[in-house]
Coordinates of C-alpha atoms in Angstrom, one line a residue:
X1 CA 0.0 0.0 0.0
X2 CA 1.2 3.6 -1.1
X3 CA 1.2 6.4 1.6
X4 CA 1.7 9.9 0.9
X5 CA 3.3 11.9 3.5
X6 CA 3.3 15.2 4.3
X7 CA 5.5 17.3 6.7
X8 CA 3.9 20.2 9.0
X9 CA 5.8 22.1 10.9
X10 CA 7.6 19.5 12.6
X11 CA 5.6 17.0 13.1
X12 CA 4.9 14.7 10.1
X13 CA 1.5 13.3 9.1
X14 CA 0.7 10.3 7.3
X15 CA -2.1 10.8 4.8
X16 CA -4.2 7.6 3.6
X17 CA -3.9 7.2 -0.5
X18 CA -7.2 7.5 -2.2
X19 CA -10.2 4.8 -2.0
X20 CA -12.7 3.7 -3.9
X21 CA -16.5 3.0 -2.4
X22 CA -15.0 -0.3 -0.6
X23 CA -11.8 1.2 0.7
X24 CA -10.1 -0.3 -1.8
X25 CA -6.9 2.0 -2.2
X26 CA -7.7 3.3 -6.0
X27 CA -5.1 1.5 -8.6
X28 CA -5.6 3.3 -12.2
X29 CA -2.9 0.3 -13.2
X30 CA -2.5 0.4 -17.4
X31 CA -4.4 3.1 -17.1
X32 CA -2.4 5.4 -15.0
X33 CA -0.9 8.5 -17.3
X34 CA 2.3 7.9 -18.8
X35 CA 4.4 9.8 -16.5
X36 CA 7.5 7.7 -16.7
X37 CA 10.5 9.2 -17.9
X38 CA 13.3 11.6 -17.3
X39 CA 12.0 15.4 -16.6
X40 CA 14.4 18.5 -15.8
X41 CA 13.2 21.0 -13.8
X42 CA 12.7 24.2 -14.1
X43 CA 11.9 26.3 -11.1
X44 CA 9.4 29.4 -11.5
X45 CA 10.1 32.6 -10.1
X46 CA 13.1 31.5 -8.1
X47 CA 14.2 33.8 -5.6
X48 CA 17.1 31.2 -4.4
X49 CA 17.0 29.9 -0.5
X50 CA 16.0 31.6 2.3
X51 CA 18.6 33.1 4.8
X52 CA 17.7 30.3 7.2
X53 CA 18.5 27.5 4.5
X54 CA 21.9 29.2 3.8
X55 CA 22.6 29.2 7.4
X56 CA 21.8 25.5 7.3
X57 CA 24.4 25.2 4.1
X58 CA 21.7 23.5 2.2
X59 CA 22.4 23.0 -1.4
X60 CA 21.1 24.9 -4.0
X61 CA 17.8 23.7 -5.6
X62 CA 18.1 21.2 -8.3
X63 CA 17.5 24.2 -11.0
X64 CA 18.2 22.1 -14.4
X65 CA 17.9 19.0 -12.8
X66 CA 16.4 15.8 -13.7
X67 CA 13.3 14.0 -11.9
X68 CA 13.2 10.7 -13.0
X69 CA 10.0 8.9 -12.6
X70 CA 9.0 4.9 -12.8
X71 CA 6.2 3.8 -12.7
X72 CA 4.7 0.3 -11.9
X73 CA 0.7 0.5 -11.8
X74 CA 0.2 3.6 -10.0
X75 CA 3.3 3.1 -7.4
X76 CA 6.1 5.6 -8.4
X77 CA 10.0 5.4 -8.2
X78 CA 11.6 8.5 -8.9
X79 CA 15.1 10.1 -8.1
X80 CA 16.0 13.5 -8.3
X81 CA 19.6 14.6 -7.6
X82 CA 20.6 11.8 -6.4
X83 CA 17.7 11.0 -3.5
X84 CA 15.2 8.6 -3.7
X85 CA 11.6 9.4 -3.7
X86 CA 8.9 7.0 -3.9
X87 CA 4.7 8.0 -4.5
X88 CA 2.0 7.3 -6.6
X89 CA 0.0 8.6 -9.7
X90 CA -3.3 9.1 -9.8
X91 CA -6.6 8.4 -12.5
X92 CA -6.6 12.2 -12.6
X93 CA -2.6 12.5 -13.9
X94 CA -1.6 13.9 -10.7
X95 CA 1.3 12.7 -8.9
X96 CA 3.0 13.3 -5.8
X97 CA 6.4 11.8 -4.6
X98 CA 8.2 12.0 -1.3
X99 CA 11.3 10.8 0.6
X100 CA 14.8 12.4 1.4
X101 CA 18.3 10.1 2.1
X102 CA 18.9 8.8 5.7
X103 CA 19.0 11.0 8.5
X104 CA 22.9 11.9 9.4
X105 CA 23.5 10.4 12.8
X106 CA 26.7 13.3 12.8
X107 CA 24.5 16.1 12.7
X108 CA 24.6 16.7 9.2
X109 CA 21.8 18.0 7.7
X110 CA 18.6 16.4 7.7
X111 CA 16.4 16.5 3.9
X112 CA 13.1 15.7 3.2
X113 CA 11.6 16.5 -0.2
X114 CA 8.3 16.4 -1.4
X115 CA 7.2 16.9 -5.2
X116 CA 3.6 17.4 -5.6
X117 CA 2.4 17.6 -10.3
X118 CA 0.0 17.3 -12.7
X119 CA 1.0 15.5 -16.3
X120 CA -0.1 16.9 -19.5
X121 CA 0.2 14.7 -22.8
X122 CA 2.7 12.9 -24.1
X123 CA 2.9 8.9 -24.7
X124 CA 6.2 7.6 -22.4
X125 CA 6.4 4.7 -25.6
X126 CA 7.0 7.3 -27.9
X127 CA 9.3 9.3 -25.6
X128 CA 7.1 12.5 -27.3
X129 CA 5.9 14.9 -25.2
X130 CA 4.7 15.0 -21.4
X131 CA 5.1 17.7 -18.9
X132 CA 5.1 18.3 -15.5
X133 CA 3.5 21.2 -13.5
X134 CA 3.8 21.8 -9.7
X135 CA 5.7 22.2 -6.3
X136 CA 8.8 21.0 -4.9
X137 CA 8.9 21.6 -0.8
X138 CA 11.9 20.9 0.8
X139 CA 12.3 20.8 4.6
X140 CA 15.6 20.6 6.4
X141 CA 16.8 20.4 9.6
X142 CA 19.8 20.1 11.6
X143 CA 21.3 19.5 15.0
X144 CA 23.4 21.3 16.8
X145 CA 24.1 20.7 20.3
X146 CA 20.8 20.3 21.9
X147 CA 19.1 23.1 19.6
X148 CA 17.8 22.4 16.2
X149 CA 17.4 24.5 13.1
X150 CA 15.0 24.6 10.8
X151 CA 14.4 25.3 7.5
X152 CA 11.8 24.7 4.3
X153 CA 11.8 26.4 0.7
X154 CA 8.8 25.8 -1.3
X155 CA 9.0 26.9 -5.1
X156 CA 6.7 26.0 -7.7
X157 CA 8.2 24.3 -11.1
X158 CA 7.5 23.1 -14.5
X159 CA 9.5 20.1 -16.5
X160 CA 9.3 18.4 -20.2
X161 CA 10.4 15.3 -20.7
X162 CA 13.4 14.7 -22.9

């Protein structure tokens, strides 16, 4: 079974997937949108990191870099800069993924990243077409002594697959 999660503030909350009239978690299967495939992003209106997430040293976004997305049903794979996401498409075309790597037990910086689209056209057979419209959130954290900072950077995107 597919769970989306979400982070707020710091607590996280675990969100049940769609259901159909039986509870049956919703499966759109060979049905699902073709959203498979290798997408670069292209972040809208970025103003960079806030001053918090510099403070952190938290990387820069992944401007120009690629989501990659598997798909199997409607359970998604995807990576993006090297972290591994996992989520689900839905009937609709909409997606959402989430995940981050493992926590640092040094007190390195903590990532969590969460990709919420919607996918327009395209056949993934053909390779033609397909794009991706929506919100990256990242939230990091770090720990430092017995204090931790916090920071998250929301920016909304768009990507074409190549």
């Amino acid at each position: 079974m597919t769970v989306t999660t979400a982070v707020v503030s710091s607590a996280v909350l675990m969100l049940a997937p769609a259901c159909d009239d039986e509870g049956t978690p919703l499966d759109c299967a060979e049905t699902c949108a073709p959203v498979e495939g290798s997408y670069p992003l292209a972040f809208l209106a970025d103003a960079g990191l806030p001053p918090e997430c510099v403070n952190l040293n938290v990387p820069p976004l992944p401007d120009g870099k690629d989501l990659v997305l598997e798909r199997e049903g409607s359970a998604l794979t995807a990576s993006l800069d090297g972290v591994d996401l996992q989520g689900q498409v839905f009937p609709s075309g909409d997606l959402s993924v989430t995940g981050g790597p493992p926590p640092s037990s040094d007190g390195g910086l903590t990532t969590f990243l969460s990709l919420n689209a919607s996918f327009t056209g395209g056949v993934a057979d053909s390779g033609v077409g397909g794009s991706l419209t929506g919100s990256f959130s990242g939230n990091y954290s770090r720990i430092q002594g017995n204090a931790s900072q916090r920071c998250s950077v929301t920016r909304p995107f768009t990507a074409t697959r190549r």
